[in-house]
CSV table of C-alpha atoms and ligand atoms in Angstrom, one decimal:
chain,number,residue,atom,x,y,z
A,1,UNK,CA,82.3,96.2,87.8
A,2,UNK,CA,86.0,95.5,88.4
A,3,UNK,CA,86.4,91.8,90.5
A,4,UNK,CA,89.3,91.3,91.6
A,5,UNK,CA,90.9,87.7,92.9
A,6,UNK,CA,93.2,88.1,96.0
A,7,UNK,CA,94.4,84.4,95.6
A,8,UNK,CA,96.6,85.1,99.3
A,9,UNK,CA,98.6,82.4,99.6
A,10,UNK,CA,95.7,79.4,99.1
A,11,UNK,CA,96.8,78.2,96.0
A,12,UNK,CA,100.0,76.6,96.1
A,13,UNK,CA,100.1,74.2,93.3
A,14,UNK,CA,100.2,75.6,89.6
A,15,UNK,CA,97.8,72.6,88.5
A,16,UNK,CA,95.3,74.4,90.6
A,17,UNK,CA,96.4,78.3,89.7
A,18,UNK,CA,95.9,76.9,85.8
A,19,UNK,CA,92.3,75.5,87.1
A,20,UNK,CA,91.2,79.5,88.4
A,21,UNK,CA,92.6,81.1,85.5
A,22,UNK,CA,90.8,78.8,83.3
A,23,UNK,CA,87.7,79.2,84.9
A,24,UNK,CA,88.3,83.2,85.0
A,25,UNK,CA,88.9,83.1,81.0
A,26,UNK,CA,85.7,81.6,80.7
A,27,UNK,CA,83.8,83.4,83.0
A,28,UNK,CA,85.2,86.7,81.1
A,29,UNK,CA,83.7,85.6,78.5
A,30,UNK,CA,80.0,85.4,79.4
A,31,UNK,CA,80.0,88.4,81.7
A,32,UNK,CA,80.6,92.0,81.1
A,33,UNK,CA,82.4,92.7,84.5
A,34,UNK,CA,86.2,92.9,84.6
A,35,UNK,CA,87.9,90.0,86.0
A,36,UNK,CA,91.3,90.6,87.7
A,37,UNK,CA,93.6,87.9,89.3
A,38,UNK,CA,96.0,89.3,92.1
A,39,UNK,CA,98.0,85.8,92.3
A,40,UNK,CA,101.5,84.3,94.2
A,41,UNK,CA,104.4,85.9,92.3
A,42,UNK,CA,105.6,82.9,90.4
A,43,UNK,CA,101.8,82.3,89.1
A,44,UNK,CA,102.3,85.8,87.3
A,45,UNK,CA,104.6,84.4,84.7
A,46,UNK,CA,102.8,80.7,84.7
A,47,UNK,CA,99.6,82.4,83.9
A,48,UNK,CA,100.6,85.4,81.7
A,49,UNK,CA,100.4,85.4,78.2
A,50,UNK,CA,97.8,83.9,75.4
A,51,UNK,CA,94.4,85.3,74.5
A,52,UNK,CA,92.8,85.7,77.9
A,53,UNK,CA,90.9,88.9,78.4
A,54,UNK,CA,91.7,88.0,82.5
A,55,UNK,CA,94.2,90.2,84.0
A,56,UNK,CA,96.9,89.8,86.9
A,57,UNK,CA,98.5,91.3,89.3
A,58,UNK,CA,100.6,91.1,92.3
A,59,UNK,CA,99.3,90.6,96.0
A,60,UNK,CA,102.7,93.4,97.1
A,61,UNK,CA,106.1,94.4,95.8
A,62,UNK,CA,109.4,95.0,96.8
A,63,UNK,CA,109.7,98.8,98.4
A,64,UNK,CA,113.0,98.6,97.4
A,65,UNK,CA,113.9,98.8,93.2
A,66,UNK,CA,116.4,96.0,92.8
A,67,UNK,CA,119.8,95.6,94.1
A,68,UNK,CA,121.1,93.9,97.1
A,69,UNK,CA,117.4,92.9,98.6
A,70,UNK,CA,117.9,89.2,99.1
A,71,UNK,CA,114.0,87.7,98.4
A,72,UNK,CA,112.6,91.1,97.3
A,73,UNK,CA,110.3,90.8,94.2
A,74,UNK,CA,110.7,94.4,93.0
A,75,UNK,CA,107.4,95.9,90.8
A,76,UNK,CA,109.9,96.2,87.2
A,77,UNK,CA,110.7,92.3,87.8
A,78,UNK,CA,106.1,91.9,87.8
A,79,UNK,CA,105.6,94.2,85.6
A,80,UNK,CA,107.8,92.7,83.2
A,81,UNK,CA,106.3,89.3,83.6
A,82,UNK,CA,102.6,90.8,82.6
A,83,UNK,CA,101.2,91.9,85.7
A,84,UNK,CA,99.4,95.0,85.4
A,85,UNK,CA,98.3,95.5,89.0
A,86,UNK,CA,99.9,95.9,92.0
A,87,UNK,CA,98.0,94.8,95.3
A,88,UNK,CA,99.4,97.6,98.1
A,89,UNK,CA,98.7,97.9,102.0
A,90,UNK,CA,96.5,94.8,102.2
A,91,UNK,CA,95.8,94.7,106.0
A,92,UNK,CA,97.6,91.2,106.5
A,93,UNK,CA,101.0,93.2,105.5
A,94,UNK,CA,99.9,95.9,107.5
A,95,UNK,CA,99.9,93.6,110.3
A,96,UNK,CA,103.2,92.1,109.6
A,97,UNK,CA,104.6,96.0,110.3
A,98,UNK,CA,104.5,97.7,107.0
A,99,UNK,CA,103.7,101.5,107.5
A,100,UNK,CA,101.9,103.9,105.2
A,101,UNK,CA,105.8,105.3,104.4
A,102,UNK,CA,106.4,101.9,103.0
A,103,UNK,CA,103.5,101.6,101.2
A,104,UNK,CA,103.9,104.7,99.3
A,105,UNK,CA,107.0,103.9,98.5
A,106,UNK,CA,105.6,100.7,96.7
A,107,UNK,CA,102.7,102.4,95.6
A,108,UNK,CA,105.5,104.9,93.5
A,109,UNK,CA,107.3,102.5,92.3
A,110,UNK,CA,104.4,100.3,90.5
A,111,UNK,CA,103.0,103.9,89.3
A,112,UNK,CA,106.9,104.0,87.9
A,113,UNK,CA,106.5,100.7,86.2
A,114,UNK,CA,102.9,101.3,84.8
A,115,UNK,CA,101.3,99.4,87.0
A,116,UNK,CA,97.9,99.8,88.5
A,117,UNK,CA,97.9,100.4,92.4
A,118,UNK,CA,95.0,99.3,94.5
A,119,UNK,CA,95.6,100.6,97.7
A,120,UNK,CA,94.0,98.6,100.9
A,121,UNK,CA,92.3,100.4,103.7
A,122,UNK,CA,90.5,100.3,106.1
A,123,UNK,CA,89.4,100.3,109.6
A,124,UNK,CA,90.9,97.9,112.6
A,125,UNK,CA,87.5,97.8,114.4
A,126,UNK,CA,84.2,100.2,114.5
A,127,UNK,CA,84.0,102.5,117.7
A,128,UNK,CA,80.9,104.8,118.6
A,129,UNK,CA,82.9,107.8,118.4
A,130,UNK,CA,83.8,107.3,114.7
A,131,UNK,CA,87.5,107.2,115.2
A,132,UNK,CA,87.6,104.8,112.2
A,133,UNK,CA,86.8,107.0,109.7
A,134,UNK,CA,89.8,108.8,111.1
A,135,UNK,CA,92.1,106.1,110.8
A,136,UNK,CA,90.8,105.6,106.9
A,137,UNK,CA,91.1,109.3,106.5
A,138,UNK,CA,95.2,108.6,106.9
A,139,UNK,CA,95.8,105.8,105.4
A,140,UNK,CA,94.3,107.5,102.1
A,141,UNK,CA,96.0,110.8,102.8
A,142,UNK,CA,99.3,109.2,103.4
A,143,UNK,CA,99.9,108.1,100.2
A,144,UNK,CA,97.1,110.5,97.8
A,145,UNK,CA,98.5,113.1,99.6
A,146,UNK,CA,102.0,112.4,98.4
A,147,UNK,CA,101.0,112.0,94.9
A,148,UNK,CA,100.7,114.3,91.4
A,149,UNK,CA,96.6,114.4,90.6
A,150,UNK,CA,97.5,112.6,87.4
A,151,UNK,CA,99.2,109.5,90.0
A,152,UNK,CA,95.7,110.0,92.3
A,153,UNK,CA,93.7,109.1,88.9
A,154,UNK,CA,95.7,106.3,88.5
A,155,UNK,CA,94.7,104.8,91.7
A,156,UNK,CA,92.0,101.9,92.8
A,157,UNK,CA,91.1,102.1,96.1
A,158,UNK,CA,89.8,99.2,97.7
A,159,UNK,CA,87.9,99.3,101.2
A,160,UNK,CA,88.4,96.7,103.3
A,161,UNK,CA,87.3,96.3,107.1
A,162,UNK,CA,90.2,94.6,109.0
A,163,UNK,CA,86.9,93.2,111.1
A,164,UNK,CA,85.2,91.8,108.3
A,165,UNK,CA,88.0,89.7,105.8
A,166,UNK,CA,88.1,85.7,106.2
A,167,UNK,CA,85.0,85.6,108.3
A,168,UNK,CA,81.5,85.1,106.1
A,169,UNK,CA,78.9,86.6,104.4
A,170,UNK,CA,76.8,87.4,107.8
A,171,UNK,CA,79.6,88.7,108.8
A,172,UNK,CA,80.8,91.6,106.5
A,173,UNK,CA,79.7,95.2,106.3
A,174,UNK,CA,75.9,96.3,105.5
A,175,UNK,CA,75.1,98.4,101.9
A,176,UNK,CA,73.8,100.9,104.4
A,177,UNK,CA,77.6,101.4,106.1
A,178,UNK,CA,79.5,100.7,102.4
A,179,UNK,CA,77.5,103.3,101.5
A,180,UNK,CA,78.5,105.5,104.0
A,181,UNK,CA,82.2,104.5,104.0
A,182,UNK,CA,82.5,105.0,100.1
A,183,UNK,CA,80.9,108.3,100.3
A,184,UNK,CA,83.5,109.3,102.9
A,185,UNK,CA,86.5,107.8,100.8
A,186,UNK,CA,85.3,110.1,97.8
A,187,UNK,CA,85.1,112.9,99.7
A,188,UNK,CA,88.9,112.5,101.4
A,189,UNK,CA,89.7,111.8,97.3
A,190,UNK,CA,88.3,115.1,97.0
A,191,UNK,CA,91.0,116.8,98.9
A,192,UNK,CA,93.5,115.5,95.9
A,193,UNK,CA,91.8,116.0,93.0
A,194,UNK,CA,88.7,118.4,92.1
A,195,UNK,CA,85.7,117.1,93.4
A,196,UNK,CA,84.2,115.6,89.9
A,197,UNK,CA,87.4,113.9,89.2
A,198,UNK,CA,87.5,112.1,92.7
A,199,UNK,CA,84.4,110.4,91.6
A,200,UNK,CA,86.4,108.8,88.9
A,201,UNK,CA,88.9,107.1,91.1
A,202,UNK,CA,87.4,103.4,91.5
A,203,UNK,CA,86.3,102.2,94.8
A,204,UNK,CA,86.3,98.5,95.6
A,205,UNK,CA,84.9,96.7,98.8
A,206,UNK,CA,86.9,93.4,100.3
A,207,UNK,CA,85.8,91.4,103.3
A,208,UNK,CA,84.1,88.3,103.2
A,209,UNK,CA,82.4,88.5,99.5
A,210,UNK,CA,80.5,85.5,98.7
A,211,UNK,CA,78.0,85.2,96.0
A,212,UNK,CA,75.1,85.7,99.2
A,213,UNK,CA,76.0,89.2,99.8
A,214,UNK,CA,77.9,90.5,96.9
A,215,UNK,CA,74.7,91.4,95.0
A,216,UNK,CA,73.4,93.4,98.0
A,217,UNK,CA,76.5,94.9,98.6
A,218,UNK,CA,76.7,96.0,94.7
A,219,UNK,CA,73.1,98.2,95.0
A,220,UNK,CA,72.8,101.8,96.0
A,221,UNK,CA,76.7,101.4,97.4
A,222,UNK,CA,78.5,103.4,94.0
A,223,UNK,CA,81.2,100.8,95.1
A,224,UNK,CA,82.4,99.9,91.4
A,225,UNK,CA,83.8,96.3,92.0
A,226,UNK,CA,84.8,93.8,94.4
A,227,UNK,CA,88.1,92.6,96.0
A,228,UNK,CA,87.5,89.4,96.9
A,229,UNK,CA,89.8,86.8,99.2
A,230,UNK,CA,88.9,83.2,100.2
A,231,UNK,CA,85.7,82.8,97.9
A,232,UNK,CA,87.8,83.5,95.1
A,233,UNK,CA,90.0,80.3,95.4
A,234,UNK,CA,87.4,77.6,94.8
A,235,UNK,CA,86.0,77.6,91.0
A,236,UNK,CA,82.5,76.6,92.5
A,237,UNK,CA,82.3,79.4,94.5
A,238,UNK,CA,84.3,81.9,91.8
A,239,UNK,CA,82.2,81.0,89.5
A,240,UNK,CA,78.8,81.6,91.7
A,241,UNK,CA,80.0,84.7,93.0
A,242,UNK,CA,80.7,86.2,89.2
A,243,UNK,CA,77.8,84.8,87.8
A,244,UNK,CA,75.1,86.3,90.6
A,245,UNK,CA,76.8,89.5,89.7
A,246,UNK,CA,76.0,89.2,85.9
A,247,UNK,CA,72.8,88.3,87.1
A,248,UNK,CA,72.2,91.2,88.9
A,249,UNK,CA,74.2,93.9,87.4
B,301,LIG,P1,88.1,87.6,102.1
B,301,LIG,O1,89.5,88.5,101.9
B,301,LIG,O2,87.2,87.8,100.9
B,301,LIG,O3,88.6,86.2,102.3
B,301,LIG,O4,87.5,88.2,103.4
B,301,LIG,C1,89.4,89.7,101.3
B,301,LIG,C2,90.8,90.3,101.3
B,301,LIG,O5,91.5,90.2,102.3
B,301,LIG,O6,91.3,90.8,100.3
């Protein structure tokens, strides 16, 4: 499985961003899952480098490409500093007004610099008449739809439940929904790529992963990794969630 670190803006100090990417290199190297740190922009080039089999990306990137964009950090600036991800869409940018134009718009531009998107959606709130799947619908079709079918396979996608990020484990979605949801997702991917291929795109869940409910969440979902916030910050509780993973997987 892919598990990915969204660091958010919890660390702060590079004494502790050195502590989670030295715990990350070690638990790399006693699990078979792929560990990936999305981390503050200056961490990228703190952290980058050496032997480390840990990856990183960013948590956004500039929509514009350089120029006159006072405090913009463009995707060519990350890339160049070792990142190889690019974190797009995450629902706390959403709510600060970015638009599925804007996120495109990003999402082309790390394509343009070879870097990996993972593009955040998900749903605001669960209604009875299944409006949500609507509004997950379009925030994949938005940008999938606007992109070749060799950009679509370089995609992540990771699901994430507006409802269910920074509460806890008893408190994020069920296998039985995930299941649902990622069955869904695959079948929108089908709409840009032929079926078979759509099942190659990789799915990731976010929202309130804690080494509890990850294992559950893992089973029977075909999710095929983890974007995980707050429980990602902590080397006890990084370490537990990665290690009932390897356990269990
Ligand atoms: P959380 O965050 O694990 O703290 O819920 C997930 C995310 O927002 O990426």
């Amino acid at each position: 499985m892919l598990i990915v670190s969204n660091w958010k803006a919890y660390v702060e100090t590079s004494a502790r961003a050195k502590e989670l990417h030295k715990a990350a290199a070690l638990l790399s190297k006693k699990t078979s899952h792929e560990l990936v740190l999305l981390v503050p922009a200056p961490y990228i080039g703190l952290l980058a480098g050496g032997k480390s089999q840990v990856a990183l990306g960013s948590q956004d990137i500039s929509v514009t490409v350089g120029g006159a964009t006072t405090g913009e950090v463009t995707a060519g600036a990350v890339a160049e500093l070792g990142a190889k991800f690019a974190l797009v869409g995450h629902s706390e940018r959403r709510a600060m007004g970015e638009r599925d134009d804007v996120i495109l718009e990003k999402t082309k531009h790390a394509l343009a610099h070879g870097l990996t998107p993972i593009l955040c959606v998900g749903e605001r709130e669960r209604d009875e008449d299944a409006r949500y799947l609507k509004e997950v619908r379009s925030q994949l079709t938005a940008v999938f739809g606007e992109l070749s079918q060799k950009e679509c396979m370089q995609m992540i996608v990771a699901y994430e439940p507006v409802w269910a990020i920074g509460k806890s484990a008893s408190e994020a979605t069920t296998p039985e929904d995930l299941r649902e949801m990622v069955l869904y997702i695959r079948k929108v991917l089908g709409d840009f790529v032929p079926g078979k291929a759509a099942l190659k795109i990789p799915v990731l869940y976010g929202g309130s992963t804690e080494a509890a409910n990850a294992p559950s969440l893992a089973h029977g979902t075909e999710i095929d990794g983890f974007l995980v916030g707050r429980a990602s910050t902590d080397v006890a509780t990084y370490s537990a969630l990665v290690q009932a993973l390897s356990r269990t997987l």
